[in-house]
mmCIF file of C-alpha atoms in Angstrom:
data_model
loop_
_atom_site.group_PDB
_atom_site.id
_atom_site.type_symbol
_atom_site.label_atom_id
_atom_site.label_comp_id
_atom_site.label_asym_id
_atom_site.label_seq_id
_atom_site.Cartn_x
_atom_site.Cartn_y
_atom_site.Cartn_z
ATOM 1 C CA UNK A 1474 0.000 0.000 0.000
ATOM 2 C CA UNK A 1475 1.423 3.375 -0.897
ATOM 3 C CA UNK A 1476 2.420 5.265 2.204
ATOM 4 C CA UNK A 1477 2.227 8.647 0.510
ATOM 5 C CA UNK A 1478 5.569 9.452 2.082
ATOM 6 C CA UNK A 1479 7.980 11.762 0.381
ATOM 7 C CA UNK A 1480 10.599 9.773 -1.511
ATOM 8 C CA UNK A 1481 13.760 10.325 0.459
ATOM 9 C CA UNK A 1482 14.579 13.794 -0.800
ATOM 10 C CA UNK A 1483 18.070 14.736 0.332
ATOM 11 C CA UNK A 1484 16.668 17.693 2.258
ATOM 12 C CA UNK A 1485 14.724 15.399 4.579
ATOM 13 C CA UNK A 1486 17.689 14.147 6.510
ATOM 14 C CA UNK A 1487 18.779 17.696 7.194
ATOM 15 C CA UNK A 1488 15.353 18.445 8.642
ATOM 16 C CA UNK A 1489 15.241 15.262 10.685
ATOM 17 C CA UNK A 1490 18.563 15.992 12.367
ATOM 18 C CA UNK A 1491 17.278 19.380 13.482
ATOM 19 C CA UNK A 1492 14.282 18.022 15.368
ATOM 20 C CA UNK A 1493 15.006 17.921 19.075
ATOM 21 C CA UNK A 1494 13.540 15.116 21.182
ATOM 22 C CA UNK A 1495 12.786 16.152 24.756
ATOM 23 C CA UNK A 1496 12.111 13.201 27.080
ATOM 24 C CA UNK A 1497 9.300 13.232 29.636
ATOM 25 C CA UNK A 1498 7.484 16.284 28.299
ATOM 26 C CA UNK A 1499 4.736 17.218 28.982
ATOM 27 C CA UNK A 1500 4.726 14.187 31.241
ATOM 28 C CA UNK A 1501 6.796 11.101 32.006
ATOM 29 C CA UNK A 1502 7.140 8.601 29.234
ATOM 30 C CA UNK A 1503 6.450 10.993 26.375
ATOM 31 C CA UNK A 1504 9.334 11.688 23.982
ATOM 32 C CA UNK A 1505 8.331 15.156 22.830
ATOM 33 C CA UNK A 1506 9.201 16.065 19.242
ATOM 34 C CA UNK A 1507 10.372 19.658 19.406
ATOM 35 C CA UNK A 1508 10.300 21.420 16.036
ATOM 36 C CA UNK A 1509 11.432 24.790 17.388
ATOM 37 C CA UNK A 1510 15.007 23.742 16.637
ATOM 38 C CA UNK A 1511 14.052 23.347 12.968
ATOM 39 C CA UNK A 1512 12.807 26.941 13.007
ATOM 40 C CA UNK A 1513 16.192 28.069 14.321
ATOM 41 C CA UNK A 1514 17.888 26.749 11.191
ATOM 42 C CA UNK A 1515 16.852 28.927 8.238
ATOM 43 C CA UNK A 1516 17.869 26.290 5.687
ATOM 44 C CA UNK A 1517 16.025 23.448 7.424
ATOM 45 C CA UNK A 1518 12.912 25.587 7.887
ATOM 46 C CA UNK A 1519 12.996 26.727 4.266
ATOM 47 C CA UNK A 1520 13.493 23.147 3.053
ATOM 48 C CA UNK A 1521 10.500 22.002 5.118
ATOM 49 C CA UNK A 1522 8.253 24.606 3.544
ATOM 50 C CA UNK A 1523 9.675 24.050 0.056
ATOM 51 C CA UNK A 1524 8.974 20.322 0.207
ATOM 52 C CA UNK A 1525 5.299 20.959 0.951
ATOM 53 C CA UNK A 1526 5.011 23.813 -1.544
ATOM 54 C CA UNK A 1527 6.484 21.699 -4.337
ATOM 55 C CA UNK A 1528 3.939 19.013 -3.582
ATOM 56 C CA UNK A 1529 0.883 21.272 -3.457
ATOM 57 C CA UNK A 1530 1.484 24.202 -5.774
ATOM 58 C CA UNK A 1531 -0.165 22.631 -8.802
ATOM 59 C CA UNK A 1532 -3.013 20.980 -6.948
ATOM 60 C CA UNK A 1533 -5.446 23.922 -6.975
ATOM 61 C CA UNK A 1534 -5.538 24.183 -3.208
ATOM 62 C CA UNK A 1535 -7.612 27.198 -2.176
ATOM 63 C CA UNK A 1536 -7.413 26.806 1.622
ATOM 64 C CA UNK A 1537 -4.624 25.911 3.999
ATOM 65 C CA UNK A 1538 -6.069 25.217 7.457
ATOM 66 C CA UNK A 1539 -3.523 25.273 10.279
ATOM 67 C CA UNK A 1540 -4.088 23.840 13.720
ATOM 68 C CA UNK A 1541 -3.226 26.062 16.670
ATOM 69 C CA UNK A 1542 -0.533 26.743 17.537
ATOM 70 C CA UNK A 1543 2.292 24.914 15.787
ATOM 71 C CA UNK A 1544 0.232 24.535 12.616
ATOM 72 C CA UNK A 1545 0.411 28.355 12.480
ATOM 73 C CA UNK A 1546 4.183 28.106 11.999
ATOM 74 C CA UNK A 1547 4.019 25.968 8.857
ATOM 75 C CA UNK A 1548 0.612 26.705 7.348
ATOM 76 C CA UNK A 1549 0.934 30.410 6.472
ATOM 77 C CA UNK A 1550 4.239 30.116 4.581
ATOM 78 C CA UNK A 1551 2.748 27.271 2.551
ATOM 79 C CA UNK A 1552 -0.468 29.216 1.933
ATOM 80 C CA UNK A 1553 1.424 32.305 0.802
ATOM 81 C CA UNK A 1554 3.600 30.333 -1.579
ATOM 82 C CA UNK A 1555 0.727 28.469 -3.247
ATOM 83 C CA UNK A 1556 -1.711 31.414 -3.284
ATOM 84 C CA UNK A 1557 -4.243 29.893 -0.893
ATOM 85 C CA UNK A 1558 -6.094 31.503 1.987
ATOM 86 C CA UNK A 1559 -4.954 30.610 5.494
ATOM 87 C CA UNK A 1560 -7.602 29.563 8.000
ATOM 88 C CA UNK A 1561 -6.625 29.134 11.648
ATOM 89 C CA UNK A 1562 -8.308 26.296 13.537
ATOM 90 C CA UNK A 1563 -8.266 27.276 17.174
ATOM 91 C CA UNK A 1564 -8.942 26.215 20.735
ATOM 92 C CA UNK A 1565 -12.287 27.394 22.124
ATOM 93 C CA UNK A 1566 -13.016 31.100 22.664
ATOM 94 C CA UNK A 1567 -10.011 32.445 20.775
ATOM 95 C CA UNK A 1568 -11.747 33.297 17.513
ATOM 96 C CA UNK A 1569 -14.022 36.369 17.674
ATOM 97 C CA UNK A 1570 -17.370 36.405 15.927
ATOM 98 C CA UNK A 1571 -19.363 33.407 14.765
ATOM 99 C CA UNK A 1572 -17.663 30.035 14.866
ATOM 100 C CA UNK A 1573 -18.448 26.353 14.446
ATOM 101 C CA UNK A 1574 -16.737 23.685 16.488
ATOM 102 C CA UNK A 1575 -15.913 19.994 16.451
ATOM 103 C CA UNK A 1576 -15.209 18.001 19.569
ATOM 104 C CA UNK A 1577 -12.454 15.430 19.839
ATOM 105 C CA UNK A 1578 -11.155 13.056 22.474
ATOM 106 C CA UNK A 1579 -8.114 13.506 24.633
ATOM 107 C CA UNK A 1580 -6.561 10.842 26.818
ATOM 108 C CA UNK A 1581 -8.770 12.175 29.616
ATOM 109 C CA UNK A 1582 -11.814 14.133 28.517
ATOM 110 C CA UNK A 1583 -12.554 16.134 25.398
ATOM 111 C CA UNK A 1584 -11.433 19.293 23.698
ATOM 112 C CA UNK A 1585 -12.804 21.401 20.859
ATOM 113 C CA UNK A 1586 -11.474 22.859 17.652
ATOM 114 C CA UNK A 1587 -13.173 25.995 16.273
ATOM 115 C CA UNK A 1588 -13.296 27.619 12.847
ATOM 116 C CA UNK A 1589 -14.849 30.865 11.673
ATOM 117 C CA UNK A 1590 -18.190 30.702 9.910
ATOM 118 C CA UNK A 1591 -17.678 31.912 6.366
ATOM 119 C CA UNK A 1592 -13.918 31.421 6.239
ATOM 120 C CA UNK A 1593 -14.227 28.386 4.003
ATOM 121 C CA UNK A 1594 -16.701 28.030 1.154
ATOM 122 C CA UNK A 1595 -18.416 25.142 -0.551
ATOM 123 C CA UNK A 1596 -16.046 23.696 -3.105
ATOM 124 C CA UNK A 1597 -12.856 24.983 -1.503
ATOM 125 C CA UNK A 1598 -10.009 22.481 -1.808
ATOM 126 C CA UNK A 1599 -8.256 22.281 1.528
ATOM 127 C CA UNK A 1600 -4.995 21.183 3.026
ATOM 128 C CA UNK A 1601 -4.774 20.632 6.793
ATOM 129 C CA UNK A 1602 -1.388 21.390 8.346
ATOM 130 C CA UNK A 1603 0.061 20.595 11.756
ATOM 131 C CA UNK A 1604 3.585 20.028 13.002
ATOM 132 C CA UNK A 1605 2.924 16.441 14.046
ATOM 133 C CA UNK A 1606 0.333 13.653 13.857
ATOM 134 C CA UNK A 1607 0.050 11.433 16.917
ATOM 135 C CA UNK A 1608 -3.336 9.779 17.511
ATOM 136 C CA UNK A 1609 -4.922 11.789 14.707
ATOM 137 C CA UNK A 1610 -7.728 13.128 16.902
ATOM 138 C CA UNK A 1611 -7.104 16.794 16.205
ATOM 139 C CA UNK A 1612 -6.600 16.270 12.492
ATOM 140 C CA UNK A 1613 -9.782 14.230 12.308
ATOM 141 C CA UNK A 1614 -11.696 17.062 13.990
ATOM 142 C CA UNK A 1615 -10.202 19.490 11.476
ATOM 143 C CA UNK A 1616 -11.271 17.320 8.538
ATOM 144 C CA UNK A 1617 -14.796 17.121 9.912
ATOM 145 C CA UNK A 1618 -15.018 20.887 10.350
ATOM 146 C CA UNK A 1619 -13.909 21.538 6.795
ATOM 147 C CA UNK A 1620 -16.193 18.899 5.313
ATOM 148 C CA UNK A 1621 -19.176 20.225 7.245
ATOM 149 C CA UNK A 1622 -18.915 23.505 5.408
ATOM 150 C CA UNK A 1623 -18.570 21.838 2.041
ATOM 151 C CA UNK A 1624 -14.829 21.928 1.480
ATOM 152 C CA UNK A 1625 -12.945 19.017 -0.012
ATOM 153 C CA UNK A 1626 -9.992 17.981 2.123
ATOM 154 C CA UNK A 1627 -7.283 17.021 -0.339
ATOM 155 C CA UNK A 1628 -4.590 15.945 2.128
ATOM 156 C CA UNK A 1629 -3.191 16.355 5.621
ATOM 157 C CA UNK A 1630 0.400 17.537 5.861
ATOM 158 C CA UNK A 1631 2.595 17.113 8.922
ATOM 159 C CA UNK A 1632 6.309 17.440 9.468
ATOM 160 C CA UNK A 1633 6.415 14.431 11.809
ATOM 161 C CA UNK A 1634 4.390 11.242 12.177
ATOM 162 C CA UNK A 1635 4.374 8.906 15.170
ATOM 163 C CA UNK A 1636 3.280 5.840 13.199
ATOM 164 C CA UNK A 1637 2.845 3.571 16.202
ATOM 165 C CA UNK A 1638 -0.111 5.691 17.316
ATOM 166 C CA UNK A 1639 -1.866 4.898 14.020
ATOM 167 C CA UNK A 1640 -3.193 8.389 13.490
ATOM 168 C CA UNK A 1641 -3.113 7.825 9.749
ATOM 169 C CA UNK A 1642 -6.089 5.489 10.073
ATOM 170 C CA UNK A 1643 -8.220 8.155 11.715
ATOM 171 C CA UNK A 1644 -8.215 10.619 8.854
ATOM 172 C CA UNK A 1645 -11.546 9.593 7.316
ATOM 173 C CA UNK A 1646 -9.708 8.055 4.397
ATOM 174 C CA UNK A 1647 -7.786 11.223 3.607
ATOM 175 C CA UNK A 1648 -4.137 10.835 2.651
ATOM 176 C CA UNK A 1649 -1.325 12.001 4.880
ATOM 177 C CA UNK A 1650 1.938 13.505 3.735
ATOM 178 C CA UNK A 1651 4.706 13.596 6.283
ATOM 179 C CA UNK A 1652 8.441 14.217 6.094
ATOM 180 C CA UNK A 1653 9.869 12.441 9.139
ATOM 181 C CA UNK A 1654 8.781 9.385 11.101
ATOM 182 C CA UNK A 1655 9.602 8.867 14.735
ATOM 183 C CA UNK A 1656 9.341 5.358 16.114
ATOM 184 C CA UNK B 843 -22.185 42.498 2.770
ATOM 185 C CA UNK B 844 -21.178 44.127 5.977
ATOM 186 C CA UNK B 845 -19.261 47.388 6.073
ATOM 187 C CA UNK B 846 -16.184 47.793 8.145
ATOM 188 C CA UNK B 847 -16.965 49.301 11.533
ATOM 189 C CA UNK B 848 -13.716 50.965 12.429
ATOM 190 C CA UNK B 849 -12.494 54.388 11.709
ATOM 191 C CA UNK B 850 -8.829 54.316 11.124
ATOM 192 C CA UNK B 851 -5.806 56.359 10.298
ATOM 193 C CA UNK B 852 -3.199 55.059 7.971
ATOM 194 C CA UNK B 853 0.167 55.152 9.558
ATOM 195 C CA UNK B 854 3.102 54.363 7.364
ATOM 196 C CA UNK B 855 6.827 54.466 7.333
ATOM 197 C CA UNK B 856 8.465 56.895 4.945
ATOM 198 C CA UNK B 857 9.110 55.412 1.508
ATOM 199 C CA UNK B 858 12.766 54.655 2.279
ATOM 200 C CA UNK B 859 12.587 53.382 5.817
ATOM 201 C CA UNK B 860 15.495 54.148 8.092
ATOM 202 C CA UNK B 861 15.311 51.810 11.009
ATOM 203 C CA UNK B 862 16.887 54.069 13.579
ATOM 204 C CA UNK B 863 14.315 56.832 13.152
ATOM 205 C CA UNK B 864 11.010 56.931 14.880
ATOM 206 C CA UNK B 865 8.159 56.054 12.598
ATOM 207 C CA UNK B 866 6.768 59.032 10.705
ATOM 208 C CA UNK B 867 3.048 59.058 10.678
ATOM 209 C CA UNK B 868 1.077 60.535 7.820
ATOM 210 C CA UNK B 869 -2.428 61.033 9.046
ATOM 211 C CA UNK B 870 -5.143 60.704 6.467
ATOM 212 C CA UNK B 871 -8.610 62.016 7.219
ATOM 213 C CA UNK B 872 -10.333 59.738 9.671
ATOM 214 C CA UNK B 873 -13.297 57.979 8.098
ATOM 215 C CA UNK B 874 -16.039 57.150 10.509
ATOM 216 C CA UNK B 875 -18.690 54.680 9.422
ATOM 217 C CA UNK B 876 -22.023 54.010 11.058
ATOM 218 C CA UNK B 877 -21.571 51.415 13.732
ATOM 219 C CA UNK B 878 -22.836 47.910 12.949
ATOM 220 C CA UNK B 879 -23.032 44.862 15.157
ATOM 221 C CA UNK B 880 -20.599 42.211 14.164
ATOM 222 C CA UNK B 881 -21.542 40.312 11.096
ATOM 223 C CA UNK B 882 -22.313 36.641 11.266
ATOM 224 C CA UNK B 883 -20.814 35.812 7.947
ATOM 225 C CA UNK B 884 -17.424 36.923 6.845
ATOM 226 C CA UNK B 885 -17.986 37.275 3.162
ATOM 227 C CA UNK B 886 -15.453 39.354 1.416
ATOM 228 C CA UNK B 887 -16.924 42.510 2.824
ATOM 229 C CA UNK B 888 -16.221 45.572 0.827
ATOM 230 C CA UNK B 889 -15.747 48.953 2.205
ATOM 231 C CA UNK B 890 -15.710 50.520 -1.191
ATOM 232 C CA UNK B 891 -16.053 54.149 -0.180
ATOM 233 C CA UNK B 892 -13.425 53.857 2.505
ATOM 234 C CA UNK B 893 -11.017 51.931 0.338
ATOM 235 C CA UNK B 894 -11.303 54.273 -2.584
ATOM 236 C CA UNK B 895 -10.919 57.399 -0.499
ATOM 237 C CA UNK B 896 -8.031 55.927 1.434
ATOM 238 C CA UNK B 897 -6.363 54.675 -1.680
ATOM 239 C CA UNK B 898 -6.583 58.087 -3.295
ATOM 240 C CA UNK B 899 -5.369 59.736 -0.128
ATOM 241 C CA UNK B 900 -2.582 57.211 0.085
ATOM 242 C CA UNK B 901 -1.373 57.944 -3.410
ATOM 243 C CA UNK B 902 -1.515 61.700 -2.851
ATOM 244 C CA UNK B 903 0.470 61.377 0.342
ATOM 245 C CA UNK B 904 3.093 59.106 -1.205
ATOM 246 C CA UNK B 905 2.027 56.313 1.105
ATOM 247 C CA UNK B 906 2.385 52.685 0.193
ATOM 248 C CA UNK B 907 -0.643 51.925 -2.001
ATOM 249 C CA UNK B 908 -0.935 48.425 -0.569
ATOM 250 C CA UNK B 909 -1.904 49.703 2.872
ATOM 251 C CA UNK B 910 -5.568 50.672 2.280
ATOM 252 C CA UNK B 911 -6.413 47.185 1.064
ATOM 253 C CA UNK B 912 -4.658 45.660 4.043
ATOM 254 C CA UNK B 913 -6.502 47.991 6.406
ATOM 255 C CA UNK B 914 -9.881 47.276 4.855
ATOM 256 C CA UNK B 915 -9.341 43.525 5.082
ATOM 257 C CA UNK B 916 -9.230 43.679 8.883
ATOM 258 C CA UNK B 917 -12.562 42.958 10.540
ATOM 259 C CA UNK B 918 -13.600 44.715 13.746
ATOM 260 C CA UNK B 919 -15.731 42.721 16.161
ATOM 261 C CA UNK B 920 -17.415 44.792 18.901
ATOM 262 C CA UNK B 921 -17.531 43.547 22.476
ATOM 263 C CA UNK B 922 -14.986 40.761 22.146
ATOM 264 C CA UNK B 923 -13.630 39.279 24.346
ATOM 265 C CA UNK B 924 -15.727 41.486 26.616
ATOM 266 C CA UNK B 925 -18.103 44.485 26.362
ATOM 267 C CA UNK B 926 -16.479 47.709 25.257
ATOM 268 C CA UNK B 927 -13.585 46.140 23.391
ATOM 269 C CA UNK B 928 -13.501 46.557 19.595
ATOM 270 C CA UNK B 929 -11.509 43.482 18.612
ATOM 271 C CA UNK B 930 -9.257 43.810 15.574
ATOM 272 C CA UNK B 931 -9.635 40.502 13.741
ATOM 273 C CA UNK B 932 -6.803 39.776 11.328
ATOM 274 C CA UNK B 933 -8.182 36.392 10.258
ATOM 275 C CA UNK B 934 -10.042 38.138 7.443
ATOM 276 C CA UNK B 935 -6.734 39.549 6.236
ATOM 277 C CA UNK B 936 -5.439 35.977 6.033
ATOM 278 C CA UNK B 937 -8.382 35.065 3.802
ATOM 279 C CA UNK B 938 -7.396 37.752 1.308
ATOM 280 C CA UNK B 939 -4.393 36.264 -0.447
ATOM 281 C CA UNK B 940 -3.254 39.557 -1.923
ATOM 282 C CA UNK B 941 -3.595 41.462 1.357
ATOM 283 C CA UNK B 942 -1.719 38.772 3.293
ATOM 284 C CA UNK B 943 1.064 38.662 0.719
ATOM 285 C CA UNK B 944 1.311 42.468 0.690
ATOM 286 C CA UNK B 945 1.505 42.567 4.491
ATOM 287 C CA UNK B 946 4.430 40.161 4.527
ATOM 288 C CA UNK B 947 6.103 41.875 1.561
ATOM 289 C CA UNK B 948 6.053 45.266 3.288
ATOM 290 C CA UNK B 949 7.790 43.851 6.361
ATOM 291 C CA UNK B 950 10.262 41.850 4.267
ATOM 292 C CA UNK B 951 11.183 44.868 2.160
ATOM 293 C CA UNK B 952 11.842 46.785 5.354
ATOM 294 C CA UNK B 953 14.006 44.170 7.098
ATOM 295 C CA UNK B 954 15.826 42.317 4.345
ATOM 296 C CA UNK B 955 19.545 42.962 4.159
ATOM 297 C CA UNK B 956 19.702 44.643 7.573
ATOM 298 C CA UNK B 957 21.682 41.928 9.348
ATOM 299 C CA UNK B 958 18.669 40.674 11.269
ATOM 300 C CA UNK B 959 19.269 37.098 12.346
ATOM 301 C CA UNK B 960 16.272 36.636 14.653
ATOM 302 C CA UNK B 961 12.560 37.085 14.130
ATOM 303 C CA UNK B 962 10.766 36.569 17.444
ATOM 304 C CA UNK B 963 7.006 36.055 17.281
ATOM 305 C CA UNK B 964 4.570 36.198 20.172
ATOM 306 C CA UNK B 965 2.084 33.349 20.501
ATOM 307 C CA UNK B 966 -0.245 32.790 18.761
ATOM 308 C CA UNK B 967 -0.959 35.418 16.098
ATOM 309 C CA UNK B 968 2.702 36.403 15.968
ATOM 310 C CA UNK B 969 3.266 32.841 14.731
ATOM 311 C CA UNK B 970 1.250 33.640 11.615
ATOM 312 C CA UNK B 971 3.232 36.707 10.514
ATOM 313 C CA UNK B 972 6.688 35.971 11.936
ATOM 314 C CA UNK B 973 7.708 32.781 10.088
ATOM 315 C CA UNK B 974 6.992 34.045 6.559
ATOM 316 C CA UNK B 975 9.094 37.132 7.321
ATOM 317 C CA UNK B 976 11.881 35.042 8.859
ATOM 318 C CA UNK B 977 11.959 32.702 5.871
ATOM 319 C CA UNK B 978 12.125 35.569 3.390
ATOM 320 C CA UNK B 979 14.953 37.411 5.150
ATOM 321 C CA UNK B 980 16.940 34.279 6.067
ATOM 322 C CA UNK B 981 16.562 34.691 9.831
ATOM 323 C CA UNK B 982 15.680 32.125 12.457
ATOM 324 C CA UNK B 983 12.215 32.182 13.942
ATOM 325 C CA UNK B 984 11.932 32.110 17.730
ATOM 326 C CA UNK B 985 8.507 31.515 19.268
ATOM 327 C CA UNK B 986 7.698 33.380 22.483
ATOM 328 C CA UNK B 987 5.074 31.329 24.260
ATOM 329 C CA UNK B 988 2.667 31.201 27.163
ATOM 330 C CA UNK B 989 3.939 29.218 30.165
ATOM 331 C CA UNK B 990 4.517 25.462 29.955
ATOM 332 C CA UNK B 991 4.179 25.174 26.179
ATOM 333 C CA UNK B 992 7.874 25.069 25.287
ATOM 334 C CA UNK B 993 9.640 21.807 26.191
ATOM 335 C CA UNK B 994 13.106 21.834 27.715
ATOM 336 C CA UNK B 995 14.837 24.747 29.354
ATOM 337 C CA UNK B 996 13.198 28.148 29.154
ATOM 338 C CA UNK B 997 13.576 31.637 30.523
ATOM 339 C CA UNK B 998 10.491 33.636 31.366
ATOM 340 C CA UNK B 999 9.417 37.219 31.854
ATOM 341 C CA UNK B 1000 6.343 38.404 33.710
ATOM 342 C CA UNK B 1001 4.096 41.218 32.576
ATOM 343 C CA UNK B 1002 0.983 42.955 33.876
ATOM 344 C CA UNK B 1003 -2.542 42.344 32.728
ATOM 345 C CA UNK B 1004 -5.543 44.459 33.581
ATOM 346 C CA UNK B 1005 -6.034 42.108 36.531
ATOM 347 C CA UNK B 1006 -3.024 40.092 37.564
ATOM 348 C CA UNK B 1007 0.016 39.030 35.599
ATOM 349 C CA UNK B 1008 1.026 36.607 32.874
ATOM 350 C CA UNK B 1009 4.332 35.266 31.594
ATOM 351 C CA UNK B 1010 5.985 34.664 28.293
ATOM 352 C CA UNK B 1011 8.746 32.142 27.782
ATOM 353 C CA UNK B 1012 11.588 31.583 25.350
ATOM 354 C CA UNK B 1013 13.945 28.659 24.923
ATOM 355 C CA UNK B 1014 17.379 28.897 26.489
ATOM 356 C CA UNK B 1015 19.905 28.835 23.676
ATOM 357 C CA UNK B 1016 17.505 29.883 20.933
ATOM 358 C CA UNK B 1017 19.311 33.190 20.544
ATOM 359 C CA UNK B 1018 22.874 34.279 21.168
ATOM 360 C CA UNK B 1019 24.383 37.487 22.517
ATOM 361 C CA UNK B 1020 24.979 40.015 19.800
ATOM 362 C CA UNK B 1021 22.223 38.818 17.504
ATOM 363 C CA UNK B 1022 19.951 41.452 15.958
ATOM 364 C CA UNK B 1023 16.229 40.795 16.318
ATOM 365 C CA UNK B 1024 12.828 42.044 15.334
ATOM 366 C CA UNK B 1025 9.753 41.143 17.373
ATOM 367 C CA UNK B 1026 6.470 40.488 15.575
ATOM 368 C CA UNK B 1027 2.883 40.446 16.778
ATOM 369 C CA UNK B 1028 -0.410 41.107 14.994
ATOM 370 C CA UNK B 1029 -1.285 44.065 17.193
ATOM 371 C CA UNK B 1030 0.097 46.327 19.907
ATOM 372 C CA UNK B 1031 -2.402 47.472 22.524
ATOM 373 C CA UNK B 1032 -0.998 48.331 25.973
ATOM 374 C CA UNK B 1033 2.431 47.074 24.941
ATOM 375 C CA UNK B 1034 2.777 44.765 27.938
ATOM 376 C CA UNK B 1035 3.485 41.611 25.939
ATOM 377 C CA UNK B 1036 5.922 43.300 23.569
ATOM 378 C CA UNK B 1037 7.749 44.946 26.470
ATOM 379 C CA UNK B 1038 8.136 41.530 28.110
ATOM 380 C CA UNK B 1039 9.454 40.094 24.850
ATOM 381 C CA UNK B 1040 11.986 42.913 24.603
ATOM 382 C CA UNK B 1041 13.166 42.275 28.171
ATOM 383 C CA UNK B 1042 13.528 38.533 27.510
ATOM 384 C CA UNK B 1043 15.690 39.060 24.463
ATOM 385 C CA UNK B 1044 17.761 41.829 26.007
ATOM 386 C CA UNK B 1045 18.451 39.658 29.035
ATOM 387 C CA UNK B 1046 20.341 37.258 26.782
ATOM 388 C CA UNK B 1047 22.256 39.983 24.994
ATOM 389 C CA UNK B 1048 20.182 40.397 21.855
ATOM 390 C CA UNK B 1049 19.777 43.810 20.228
ATOM 391 C CA UNK B 1050 16.172 44.697 19.383
ATOM 392 C CA UNK B 1051 16.253 46.466 16.053
ATOM 393 C CA UNK B 1052 12.490 47.060 15.916
ATOM 394 C CA UNK B 1053 9.073 45.821 16.974
ATOM 395 C CA UNK B 1054 6.692 45.280 14.076
ATOM 396 C CA UNK B 1055 2.926 44.898 14.231
ATOM 397 C CA UNK B 1056 0.177 45.020 11.666
ATOM 398 C CA UNK B 1057 -2.068 47.163 13.898
ATOM 399 C CA UNK B 1058 -1.548 49.738 16.650
ATOM 400 C CA UNK B 1059 -4.174 51.024 19.063
ATOM 401 C CA UNK B 1060 -2.402 54.317 19.744
ATOM 402 C CA UNK B 1061 -4.770 55.480 22.480
ATOM 403 C CA UNK B 1062 -3.459 52.671 24.674
ATOM 404 C CA UNK B 1063 0.044 54.189 24.418
ATOM 405 C CA UNK B 1064 1.796 50.840 24.030
ATOM 406 C CA UNK B 1065 4.622 52.541 22.184
ATOM 407 C CA UNK B 1066 5.707 54.200 25.433
ATOM 408 C CA UNK B 1067 6.446 50.830 27.047
ATOM 409 C CA UNK B 1068 8.946 49.795 24.401
ATOM 410 C CA UNK B 1069 11.872 51.815 25.752
ATOM 411 C CA UNK B 1070 14.410 52.490 23.039
ATOM 412 C CA UNK B 1071 12.987 49.969 20.631
ATOM 413 C CA UNK B 1072 11.278 51.595 17.654
ATOM 414 C CA UNK B 1073 7.843 50.425 16.541
ATOM 415 C CA UNK B 1074 6.761 49.915 12.946
ATOM 416 C CA UNK B 1075 3.114 49.388 12.103
ATOM 417 C CA UNK B 1076 0.930 49.325 9.041
ATOM 418 C CA UNK B 1077 -2.489 50.355 10.352
ATOM 419 C CA UNK B 1078 -3.668 52.322 13.356
ATOM 420 C CA UNK B 1079 -7.116 51.992 14.814
ATOM 421 C CA UNK B 1080 -9.018 54.033 17.361
ATOM 422 C CA UNK B 1081 -9.975 51.927 20.329
ATOM 423 C CA UNK B 1082 -13.639 52.985 20.286
#
């Protein structure tokens, strides 16, 4: 089965080596994938964006939706480069004006993702961007939000995937593009 | 289609910006529109009269002709997050591909080739404008975050809110002494957050070349909290 992974472009290794793994954050047992160190390296950051832009520029994407907050770091540069609008998907009560929300599960309890009414239109072709996919819960909520307002979600794009958490299977059949796996 | 609620002045840098000078402000006539409750649908609202007048005024004054469109793409939401506050919503700017690109271009044109190695952006809306600028000028991007979001070792700086205090944090080792930085946020209000960001960076020996925001609420006098750091903005808005 095609994994939709980037063929090993030589830029990928450079990006991978810049990701910092911080053990036991936010709690014991979690190996936190810190992308801030990628942002500190202008070449690695540029390569990350370029890889996504090259993939999506000819795909008629009209919306890039980025998940707060680290999706805001990668989504806007991609949106600007491919000429798409950027739509922030936010935690509750951050967006002013009328919003719609989608609930999703956490390890304990639920959370919500919100989007502005009217930001996305019927027929918009959308990309969903986040720094990392773990369980896929947040991305799944994002896909649902976009589909509810009549957009077509073309793909989800993440810098990092944690494949053992099987998030890829929770994307309502949508493909996932990622650059780096962490096992 | 809903009209824009705000009255605003256009505040621009001189055509050939010199970073060490204070921003020169060309005031265009303030345009006051009848007040409307916030719209429920975004649409691509037009503010045709305002835009046209501003655009003409902008050209006469030698101001950057991209600014009126940027200004008119910002949506004002009354009484958010609480009664009496006219919230400046930049998400509608992000939906206008030309306005968003122009916003970034204006900042990039100003900061490219000035030896700036750090763009610091304040969570969360600073994360939207900072990285595209950093990428275009070849600088690193450093996120300044609310407490407990950044993993690993951080330094923090407290600042005052209307009631109580808050903190922003930055990674230890993200920046080095002697680096030249700009700090980005979508808006400056009281200046508390930006002042805290300045202190954080200066504590580790970084030189703040300028603070840059899309919007200023000048009545809140945030500029006065920035010490020696100049402030560059694209759009000013009256608070009420």
